[in-house]
Coordinates of N, CA and C in Angstrom, one line a residue:
M1 N 37.9 -22.5 50.6 CA 38.8 -22.1 49.4 C 40.3 -22.6 49.4
S2 N 40.7 -23.1 48.4 CA 42.2 -23.8 48.2 C 43.1 -22.4 47.9
Y3 N 44.3 -22.5 48.3 CA 45.5 -21.7 48.3 C 46.6 -22.2 47.7
S4 N 47.4 -21.5 46.8 CA 48.5 -21.9 46.0 C 49.8 -21.8 47.0
R5 N 50.0 -20.7 47.6 CA 51.0 -20.5 48.5 C 50.7 -19.7 49.8
Y6 N 51.6 -19.9 50.8 CA 51.6 -19.2 52.0 C 52.7 -18.4 52.4
A7 N 52.5 -17.5 53.2 CA 53.4 -16.5 53.7 C 53.2 -15.9 55.0
I8 N 54.4 -15.6 55.8 CA 54.3 -14.9 57.0 C 54.7 -13.6 56.9
Y9 N 53.8 -12.6 57.2 CA 54.0 -11.2 56.9 C 53.8 -10.3 58.2
Y10 N 54.4 -9.2 58.1 CA 53.9 -7.9 59.0 C 53.0 -7.3 58.3
M11 N 51.7 -7.1 58.8 CA 50.9 -6.2 58.0 C 50.3 -5.2 59.1
P12 N 50.1 -3.9 58.5 CA 49.7 -2.8 59.7 C 48.3 -3.0 60.3
H13 N 47.9 -2.2 61.2 CA 46.5 -2.1 61.8 C 46.0 -0.6 61.5
G14 N 44.7 -0.5 61.9 CA 44.1 0.8 61.8 C 44.4 1.5 60.7
A15 N 44.6 2.8 61.0 CA 44.8 4.2 60.0 C 45.9 3.5 58.9
F16 N 46.9 2.9 59.3 CA 47.8 2.6 58.5 C 47.5 1.6 57.5
A17 N 46.9 0.6 57.9 CA 46.4 -0.5 57.2 C 45.3 0.1 56.0
E18 N 44.3 1.0 56.6 CA 43.4 1.7 55.7 C 44.1 2.5 54.6
F19 N 45.3 3.1 54.9 CA 46.1 3.8 53.7 C 46.4 2.8 52.8
G20 N 47.2 1.7 53.4 CA 47.5 0.7 52.4 C 46.5 0.2 51.6
A21 N 45.4 -0.1 52.1 CA 44.4 -0.7 51.1 C 43.8 0.2 50.3
H22 N 43.9 1.5 50.4 CA 43.4 2.4 49.6 C 44.7 2.9 48.5
W23 N 45.6 3.0 49.1 CA 46.7 3.2 48.2 C 47.2 2.1 47.2
L24 N 47.2 0.9 47.6 CA 47.3 -0.3 46.6 C 46.3 -0.6 46.0
G25 N 45.0 -0.5 46.5 CA 43.6 -0.7 45.7 C 43.1 -2.3 46.1
W26 N 43.9 -2.6 47.4 CA 43.5 -4.0 47.7 C 43.6 -4.1 49.4
D27 N 42.4 -4.8 49.8 CA 42.5 -4.9 51.2 C 42.6 -6.6 51.5
P28 N 43.9 -6.8 51.9 CA 44.0 -8.4 52.3 C 43.1 -8.9 53.6
Q29 N 42.7 -8.0 54.2 CA 42.0 -8.3 55.5 C 40.4 -8.8 55.1
T30 N 39.9 -8.0 54.0 CA 38.4 -8.2 53.6 C 38.6 -9.1 52.2
G31 N 39.6 -9.2 51.7 CA 39.9 -9.7 50.4 C 39.0 -9.0 49.4
T32 N 39.1 -7.8 49.3 CA 38.2 -7.0 48.3 C 39.0 -5.9 47.9
E33 N 38.6 -5.4 46.5 CA 39.2 -4.3 45.9 C 38.6 -3.0 46.6
T34 N 39.5 -2.0 46.6 CA 39.2 -0.9 47.5 C 39.2 0.4 46.4
K35 N 38.6 1.4 46.8 CA 38.6 2.9 46.1 C 40.0 3.3 46.3
G36 N 40.5 3.9 45.2 CA 42.0 4.3 45.3 C 41.8 5.5 45.9
I37 N 43.1 5.9 46.6 CA 43.2 7.2 47.3 C 43.5 8.3 46.2
A38 N 43.2 9.3 46.2 CA 43.4 10.4 45.3 C 44.5 11.4 45.8
L39 N 45.6 11.5 45.1 CA 46.7 12.1 45.5 C 47.2 13.2 44.2
E40 N 47.5 14.3 44.5 CA 48.0 15.2 43.4 C 49.5 15.0 43.7
G41 N 50.1 15.4 42.4 CA 51.5 15.4 42.3 C 52.3 13.8 42.0
L42 N 51.4 12.9 41.6 CA 51.9 11.7 41.3 C 52.5 11.8 39.8
P43 N 53.5 11.1 39.4 CA 54.2 11.2 38.0 C 53.3 10.4 37.0
R44 N 52.6 9.4 37.6 CA 51.8 8.6 36.9 C 50.6 8.2 37.6
P45 N 49.5 7.6 36.9 CA 48.3 7.2 37.7 C 48.8 6.1 38.6
R46 N 48.3 6.3 40.0 CA 48.3 5.5 41.0 C 48.1 4.0 40.7
E47 N 47.2 3.5 39.9 CA 47.1 2.1 39.4 C 48.2 1.8 38.9
I48 N 48.9 2.5 38.1 CA 50.2 1.8 37.3 C 51.3 1.8 38.3
L49 N 51.6 2.9 39.2 CA 52.5 2.8 40.2 C 52.6 1.8 40.9
T50 N 51.1 1.1 41.4 CA 51.2 0.2 42.4 C 50.7 -1.3 41.9
K51 N 50.9 -1.4 40.6 CA 50.3 -2.5 40.2 C 51.3 -3.8 40.6
S52 N 52.3 -3.9 40.6 CA 53.2 -4.9 41.2 C 52.9 -5.4 42.5
P53 N 53.0 -4.5 43.4 CA 52.8 -4.8 44.9 C 51.1 -4.9 45.4
K54 N 50.5 -4.8 44.3 CA 48.8 -4.7 44.9 C 48.5 -6.0 45.3
K55 N 48.8 -7.0 44.7 CA 48.1 -8.3 44.9 C 48.6 -8.9 46.4
Y56 N 49.7 -8.4 46.9 CA 50.1 -8.8 48.1 C 49.5 -8.0 49.4
G57 N 49.1 -6.7 49.1 CA 48.5 -5.8 50.3 C 49.7 -5.3 50.7
L58 N 49.6 -4.2 51.7 CA 50.7 -3.4 52.3 C 51.2 -4.5 53.4
H59 N 52.7 -4.8 53.4 CA 53.1 -5.8 54.1 C 54.8 -5.5 54.1
A60 N 55.3 -6.3 55.0 CA 56.7 -6.6 55.2 C 56.9 -8.3 55.1
T61 N 57.8 -8.7 54.2 CA 58.0 -10.2 54.3 C 58.9 -10.7 55.5
L62 N 58.4 -11.6 56.2 CA 59.2 -12.3 57.0 C 59.7 -13.6 56.5
K63 N 58.7 -14.4 56.0 CA 58.8 -15.7 55.4 C 58.1 -15.6 53.9
A64 N 59.0 -15.5 53.0 CA 58.4 -15.4 51.6 C 57.5 -16.4 51.1
P65 N 56.7 -16.1 50.2 CA 55.6 -17.3 50.0 C 56.2 -18.5 49.6
F66 N 55.5 -19.5 50.0 CA 56.0 -21.0 49.6 C 54.8 -21.8 49.5
R67 N 55.1 -22.9 48.6 CA 54.0 -23.9 48.4 C 54.3 -24.9 49.6
L68 N 53.0 -25.5 49.9 CA 53.1 -26.6 51.1 C 54.0 -27.7 50.7
A69 N 54.7 -28.3 51.5 CA 55.5 -29.5 51.2 C 54.6 -30.7 51.2
Q70 N 55.2 -31.7 50.4 CA 54.3 -32.9 50.5 C 54.2 -33.5 51.9
G71 N 52.8 -33.8 52.2 CA 52.6 -34.3 53.6 C 52.1 -33.1 54.6
K72 N 52.5 -31.9 54.2 CA 52.1 -30.9 55.1 C 50.5 -30.3 54.9
T73 N 50.1 -29.8 55.7 CA 48.6 -29.2 55.3 C 48.4 -27.8 56.0
E74 N 47.4 -27.2 55.6 CA 47.1 -25.9 55.9 C 46.8 -25.9 57.4
A75 N 46.2 -26.8 58.0 CA 45.7 -26.9 59.4 C 47.0 -27.0 60.3
G76 N 48.1 -27.9 59.7 CA 49.1 -28.0 60.4 C 50.0 -26.6 60.6
L77 N 50.0 -26.0 59.2 CA 50.6 -24.7 59.3 C 50.0 -23.7 60.2
M78 N 48.7 -23.6 60.1 CA 48.0 -22.8 61.0 C 48.2 -23.0 62.6
S79 N 48.4 -24.3 62.8 CA 48.6 -24.6 64.4 C 50.1 -24.2 64.6
A80 N 50.9 -24.3 64.0 CA 52.4 -23.9 64.1 C 52.5 -22.7 64.2
F81 N 52.0 -21.7 63.4 CA 51.7 -20.4 63.4 C 51.3 -19.8 64.7
K82 N 50.3 -20.3 65.2 CA 49.7 -20.0 66.4 C 50.5 -20.2 67.6
A83 N 51.2 -21.4 67.5 CA 52.2 -21.8 68.6 C 53.5 -20.9 68.6
F84 N 54.0 -20.6 67.4 CA 55.1 -19.8 67.3 C 54.9 -18.5 67.7
C85 N 53.7 -17.9 67.4 CA 53.5 -16.5 67.9 C 53.4 -16.1 69.3
K86 N 53.1 -17.4 69.9 CA 53.0 -17.5 71.4 C 54.4 -17.5 72.2
T87 N 55.3 -17.7 71.6 CA 56.7 -17.9 72.0 C 57.5 -16.7 71.7
Q88 N 57.0 -15.9 70.7 CA 57.9 -14.7 70.1 C 57.6 -13.5 70.7
K89 N 58.7 -12.6 71.2 CA 58.3 -11.1 71.8 C 57.9 -10.1 70.6
S90 N 57.5 -9.1 70.8 CA 57.3 -8.1 69.9 C 58.8 -7.6 69.7
A91 N 58.8 -7.0 68.6 CA 60.0 -6.4 67.8 C 59.9 -4.8 67.7
C92 N 61.0 -4.2 68.1 CA 60.9 -2.6 67.8 C 62.2 -2.4 67.2
A93 N 62.0 -1.2 66.5 CA 63.1 -0.6 65.6 C 62.6 1.0 65.7
G94 N 63.7 1.8 64.9 CA 63.3 3.2 64.9 C 62.1 3.4 63.9
Q95 N 61.7 4.6 64.0 CA 60.8 4.9 63.1 C 60.8 4.5 61.5
L96 N 59.7 4.3 61.1 CA 59.8 3.9 59.6 C 60.0 5.3 58.8
Q97 N 60.9 5.2 57.6 CA 61.2 6.3 57.0 C 61.0 5.9 55.4
F98 N 61.1 7.0 54.6 CA 60.9 6.4 53.2 C 62.2 6.4 52.7
S99 N 62.3 5.3 52.0 CA 63.8 4.8 51.4 C 63.7 4.6 49.7
N100 N 64.3 5.4 49.1 CA 64.4 5.4 47.7 C 65.7 4.8 47.2
K101 N 65.6 3.4 46.8 CA 66.7 2.8 46.3 C 66.8 2.7 44.7
G102 N 67.4 3.6 44.2 CA 67.3 3.3 42.7 C 65.7 3.2 42.2
G103 N 64.9 4.0 42.7 CA 63.4 4.1 42.3 C 62.6 3.0 42.8
F104 N 63.0 2.3 43.7 CA 62.4 1.3 44.4 C 62.0 1.9 45.8
L105 N 60.8 2.5 46.0 CA 60.2 3.2 46.9 C 59.7 2.1 48.2
S106 N 60.1 2.4 49.4 CA 59.6 1.9 50.5 C 59.7 2.5 51.7
L107 N 59.1 1.7 52.8 CA 59.2 2.4 54.2 C 60.3 1.4 54.9
R108 N 61.3 1.9 55.6 CA 62.3 1.0 56.0 C 62.5 1.7 57.4
P109 N 62.8 0.9 58.5 CA 62.9 1.5 60.0 C 64.4 2.0 60.1
S110 N 64.6 3.1 61.0 CA 66.0 3.5 61.2 C 66.2 2.5 62.4
S111 N 67.8 2.5 62.7 CA 68.1 1.4 63.7 C 67.7 1.8 65.2
P112 N 67.6 0.7 66.0 CA 68.4 -0.3 65.8 C 67.4 -1.3 65.2
L113 N 68.2 -2.5 64.6 CA 67.4 -3.4 63.8 C 67.4 -4.8 64.2
K114 N 68.1 -5.1 65.4 CA 68.2 -6.5 65.8 C 67.1 -7.3 66.0
Q115 N 66.4 -6.6 66.6 CA 65.2 -7.3 67.1 C 64.2 -7.9 65.8
L116 N 64.2 -7.0 65.0 CA 63.4 -7.3 63.6 C 64.3 -8.2 62.9
N117 N 65.4 -8.1 62.8 CA 66.4 -9.2 61.9 C 66.2 -10.6 62.6
Q118 N 66.0 -10.6 64.1 CA 66.0 -11.8 64.8 C 64.7 -12.4 64.6
L119 N 63.5 -11.5 64.5 CA 62.1 -12.3 64.3 C 62.0 -12.8 62.8
A120 N 62.5 -12.0 61.9 CA 62.6 -12.5 60.5 C 63.4 -13.9 60.5
A121 N 64.5 -14.0 60.8 CA 65.4 -15.4 60.8 C 64.6 -16.2 61.5
D122 N 64.1 -16.2 62.7 CA 63.3 -17.1 63.3 C 61.9 -17.6 62.7
C123 N 61.3 -16.5 61.8 CA 60.3 -17.0 61.0 C 60.7 -18.0 59.9
V124 N 62.0 -17.5 59.2 CA 62.6 -18.2 58.1 C 62.7 -19.8 58.5
T125 N 63.4 -19.9 59.6 CA 63.8 -21.2 60.2 C 62.5 -22.1 60.7
A126 N 61.7 -21.5 61.4 CA 60.4 -22.1 62.1 C 59.5 -22.7 61.1
F127 N 59.6 -22.1 60.0 CA 58.3 -22.7 59.1 C 58.9 -23.3 57.7
D128 N 60.3 -23.4 57.7 CA 61.0 -24.2 56.7 C 60.4 -25.6 56.3
R129 N 60.1 -26.2 57.3 CA 59.6 -27.7 57.3 C 58.4 -27.8 56.7
F130 N 57.6 -26.6 56.3 CA 56.3 -26.5 55.5 C 56.6 -26.3 54.2
R131 N 57.8 -26.0 53.7 CA 58.0 -25.3 52.6 C 58.5 -26.2 51.6
S132 N 57.7 -26.5 50.5 CA 58.1 -27.3 49.3 C 59.6 -26.7 48.7
P133 N 60.4 -27.8 48.3 CA 61.6 -27.3 47.7 C 61.2 -26.4 46.5
A134 N 62.2 -25.4 46.3 CA 62.3 -24.6 45.0 C 62.4 -25.3 43.8
T135 N 61.7 -25.2 42.9 CA 61.7 -25.9 41.5 C 62.7 -25.1 40.8
P136 N 63.3 -26.1 39.8 CA 64.3 -25.2 38.8 C 63.9 -23.9 38.2
Q137 N 62.6 -24.1 37.9 CA 61.9 -22.8 37.4 C 62.2 -21.7 38.5
D138 N 61.9 -22.0 39.8 CA 61.9 -21.0 40.8 C 63.3 -20.4 40.8
L139 N 64.4 -21.3 40.9 CA 65.5 -20.9 40.9 C 66.1 -19.8 39.7
M140 N 65.7 -20.4 38.6 CA 65.9 -19.6 37.5 C 65.3 -18.4 37.4
R141 N 64.1 -18.1 37.9 CA 63.5 -16.9 38.0 C 64.2 -15.9 39.0
R142 N 64.5 -16.6 40.1 CA 65.2 -15.7 41.0 C 66.7 -15.4 40.7
R143 N 67.4 -16.2 39.9 CA 68.9 -15.8 39.6 C 68.7 -14.7 38.4
K144 N 67.6 -14.4 37.8 CA 67.7 -13.4 37.0 C 68.1 -11.8 37.6
A145 N 68.0 -12.0 38.9 CA 68.2 -10.6 39.6 C 69.8 -10.6 40.0
N146 N 70.6 -11.3 39.1 CA 72.1 -11.4 39.4 C 72.5 -11.4 40.9
L147 N 72.1 -12.5 41.4 CA 72.4 -12.8 42.7 C 73.9 -12.8 43.1
T148 N 74.3 -12.4 44.4 CA 75.6 -12.8 44.8 C 75.8 -14.1 45.1
A149 N 77.0 -14.8 45.5 CA 77.3 -16.2 45.8 C 76.6 -16.3 47.0
A150 N 76.6 -15.5 48.1 CA 75.9 -15.6 49.3 C 74.4 -15.8 49.2
Q151 N 73.9 -15.0 48.4 CA 72.4 -14.8 48.0 C 72.0 -16.1 47.2
D152 N 72.8 -16.6 46.4 CA 72.5 -17.8 45.9 C 72.6 -19.0 46.9
E153 N 73.4 -19.0 47.6 CA 73.5 -20.1 48.6 C 72.2 -20.1 49.6
L154 N 71.8 -18.8 49.9 CA 70.5 -18.6 50.7 C 69.4 -19.3 49.9
L155 N 69.2 -18.9 48.7 CA 68.2 -19.3 47.7 C 68.1 -20.7 47.8
R156 N 69.3 -21.5 47.6 CA 69.3 -22.9 47.5 C 68.9 -23.7 48.9
T157 N 69.3 -22.9 50.0 CA 68.9 -23.4 51.4 C 67.6 -23.1 51.9
W158 N 67.3 -21.8 51.7 CA 65.8 -21.5 52.2 C 64.8 -21.0 51.2
G159 N 65.2 -21.3 49.9 CA 64.1 -20.9 48.7 C 63.9 -19.6 48.5
Y160 N 64.7 -18.7 49.2 CA 64.6 -17.3 49.1 C 66.0 -16.6 49.3
P161 N 66.3 -15.6 48.3 CA 67.8 -15.3 48.5 C 67.9 -14.0 49.7
Y162 N 66.9 -13.4 50.0 CA 67.1 -12.2 50.9 C 66.4 -12.6 52.4
V163 N 67.3 -13.4 52.8 CA 67.1 -13.8 54.4 C 68.3 -13.8 55.0
M164 N 68.3 -14.0 56.4 CA 69.3 -14.0 57.1 C 70.2 -12.6 57.1
D165 N 71.6 -12.9 56.7 CA 72.5 -11.7 56.7 C 71.9 -10.7 55.6
E166 N 71.3 -11.1 54.5 CA 70.8 -10.4 53.3 C 69.4 -9.8 53.6
F167 N 68.7 -10.2 54.7 CA 67.4 -9.7 55.1 C 67.5 -8.0 55.3
R168 N 66.4 -7.3 54.6 CA 66.5 -6.0 54.9 C 64.9 -5.6 54.9
F169 N 64.3 -5.3 56.5 CA 63.2 -5.1 56.6 C 62.6 -3.8 55.6
H170 N 61.5 -4.0 55.1 CA 61.0 -2.9 54.2 C 59.4 -3.2 53.8
I171 N 58.8 -2.4 53.8 CA 57.3 -2.3 53.1 C 57.3 -1.4 51.7
T172 N 57.1 -2.3 50.8 CA 56.8 -1.9 49.5 C 55.9 -0.9 49.3
L173 N 56.1 0.2 48.7 CA 54.9 1.1 48.3 C 54.5 1.1 46.9
M174 N 55.4 0.7 46.1 CA 55.1 0.7 44.6 C 56.2 0.0 43.8
G175 N 55.9 -0.5 42.4 CA 56.9 -1.0 41.7 C 58.1 0.0 41.4
R176 N 59.2 -0.4 40.8 CA 60.1 0.2 40.6 C 60.1 1.4 39.3
V177 N 60.5 2.5 39.6 CA 60.3 3.6 38.7 C 61.7 4.5 38.6
D178 N 61.6 5.5 37.8 CA 62.9 6.1 37.6 C 63.1 7.0 39.0
G179 N 64.2 6.9 39.5 CA 64.4 7.5 40.8 C 63.9 9.1 41.1
S180 N 63.8 9.7 40.2 CA 63.0 11.2 40.2 C 61.6 11.0 40.4
E181 N 61.0 10.1 39.6 CA 59.6 9.9 40.0 C 59.3 9.1 41.3
A182 N 60.2 8.6 41.7 CA 60.2 8.0 43.4 C 60.0 9.1 44.1
E183 N 61.0 10.1 43.8 CA 60.8 11.4 44.6 C 59.5 12.1 44.7
Q184 N 58.8 12.3 43.5 CA 57.7 13.0 43.4 C 56.8 12.0 44.2
V185 N 56.6 10.8 44.2 CA 55.8 10.0 44.9 C 56.0 10.2 46.4
T186 N 57.1 10.2 46.8 CA 57.4 10.6 48.2 C 57.0 11.8 48.6
T187 N 57.1 12.8 48.0 CA 56.6 14.3 48.2 C 55.0 14.3 48.4
A188 N 54.3 13.3 47.4 CA 52.9 13.3 47.4 C 52.6 12.6 48.6
L189 N 53.3 11.5 49.2 CA 52.8 10.7 50.3 C 53.2 11.2 51.5
E190 N 54.2 11.9 51.7 CA 54.7 12.3 52.9 C 53.6 13.0 53.9
P191 N 52.7 13.8 53.5 CA 51.8 14.6 54.3 C 50.6 13.5 55.0
V192 N 50.5 12.3 53.9 CA 49.3 11.4 54.4 C 50.0 10.4 55.3
L193 N 51.1 9.9 55.0 CA 51.7 8.8 55.6 C 52.4 9.2 56.9
N194 N 53.1 10.4 56.9 CA 54.1 10.8 58.0 C 53.2 10.6 59.5
P195 N 52.0 11.2 59.6 CA 51.2 11.3 60.7 C 50.9 9.7 61.3
L196 N 51.0 8.7 60.3 CA 50.7 7.4 60.7 C 52.0 6.7 61.2
L197 N 53.1 7.2 61.2 CA 54.3 6.3 61.2 C 54.7 6.6 62.7
T198 N 54.6 5.6 63.7 CA 55.0 5.7 65.1 C 56.5 5.7 65.3
N199 N 56.9 6.2 66.5 CA 58.3 6.1 67.0 C 58.2 5.7 68.5
P200 N 58.8 4.5 68.8 CA 59.4 3.6 67.9 C 58.4 2.8 67.0
F201 N 59.0 2.0 66.0 CA 58.2 1.2 65.1 C 58.1 -0.2 65.8
T202 N 56.9 -0.7 65.9 CA 56.8 -2.1 66.8 C 55.9 -3.0 66.0
I203 N 56.5 -4.3 65.9 CA 55.7 -5.3 65.6 C 55.1 -6.1 66.8
N204 N 53.9 -6.1 66.9 CA 53.1 -6.5 68.0 C 52.2 -7.9 67.7
D205 N 52.2 -8.1 66.2 CA 51.6 -9.4 65.7 C 52.2 -9.8 64.5
L206 N 51.9 -10.9 64.0 CA 52.2 -11.3 62.7 C 50.9 -11.8 61.9
V207 N 50.9 -12.0 60.6 CA 49.9 -12.4 59.7 C 50.4 -13.8 58.9
L208 N 49.4 -14.7 59.1 CA 49.6 -15.8 58.2 C 48.9 -15.4 57.0
A209 N 49.5 -15.2 55.6 CA 48.7 -15.0 54.4 C 48.7 -15.9 53.5
A210 N 47.8 -16.1 52.6 CA 47.8 -17.0 51.6 C 47.3 -16.4 50.2
E211 N 47.8 -17.0 49.2 CA 47.6 -16.7 47.8 C 46.4 -17.3 47.2
R212 N 45.5 -16.7 46.9 CA 44.2 -17.3 46.3 C 44.6 -17.6 45.0
Q213 N 43.5 -18.2 44.3 CA 43.7 -18.7 42.8 C 43.9 -17.4 42.0
D214 N 43.4 -16.4 42.2 CA 43.6 -15.3 41.3 C 44.9 -14.5 41.5
G215 N 45.7 -15.1 42.3 CA 47.0 -14.6 42.5 C 47.0 -13.4 43.9
R216 N 45.9 -13.0 44.3 CA 45.9 -12.1 45.4 C 46.0 -12.8 46.7
F217 N 46.7 -12.0 47.6 CA 46.9 -12.6 49.0 C 45.9 -12.1 49.9
C218 N 45.6 -12.9 50.9 CA 44.3 -12.4 52.1 C 45.1 -12.9 53.3
I219 N 44.5 -12.4 54.5 CA 45.1 -12.7 55.6 C 44.1 -13.9 56.1
L220 N 44.9 -15.0 56.5 CA 44.1 -16.4 57.1 C 43.9 -16.0 58.6
K221 N 45.1 -15.6 59.1 CA 45.1 -15.3 60.7 C 46.1 -14.3 61.1
R222 N 45.7 -13.5 62.1 CA 46.6 -12.5 62.7 C 46.7 -13.0 64.2
A223 N 48.0 -13.3 64.7 CA 48.3 -13.6 65.9 C 49.2 -12.7 66.7
K224 N 48.9 -12.5 67.9 CA 49.5 -11.6 68.6 C 50.9 -12.2 69.3
L225 N 51.9 -11.5 69.2 CA 53.1 -11.8 69.8 C 53.3 -11.5 71.3
L226 N 54.3 -11.7 72.1 CA 54.3 -11.6 73.5 C 54.9 -10.1 73.7
D227 N 54.4 -9.5 74.8 CA 54.7 -8.2 75.2 C 55.9 -7.9 75.4

């Protein structure tokens, strides 16, 4: 199978991953649709709430999706990914918590964040040689978000504006909605999700993900980090 883009993600294991597959309706491990979870108290149908993040699967971005640079291959990227993970230590932070930023609902870790931020920065730099430069269309699309000067500089340097000092680790749960609706979703999800959120939150492995021709992402390789 040929892929259009690649990314480095954190993707959960076990019951947390199972929740994500059924909440979003997409399992990136098997590359299949899943039966949606039935929850009471949602302000809109689950399929509508999760339409935007569904294609990615439940994840946190460490190296945003990129097209392969000229002369680079999937095999070369895979080899570099395996080698990278063999040199990186696991990263810990405080327990994941619900975060409602203007109707954008996600899970974010409490402090300390130093290890997560460093792991993300290392991913950005280590794999940038595989990234094809951003096209004018890419830049225009990203700039619609009214980027700051610092974010625009990061966009031009790394192809993505929310890296390095602008990086904020988060696991997206749904598309943006009204703030009060996000609170309703939080209330509905808390009894299901809270028992799955460990303290501390630890990243023990990374995922090399790839975008299929239908626009959905699947897991190519999961590699363990150093203890």
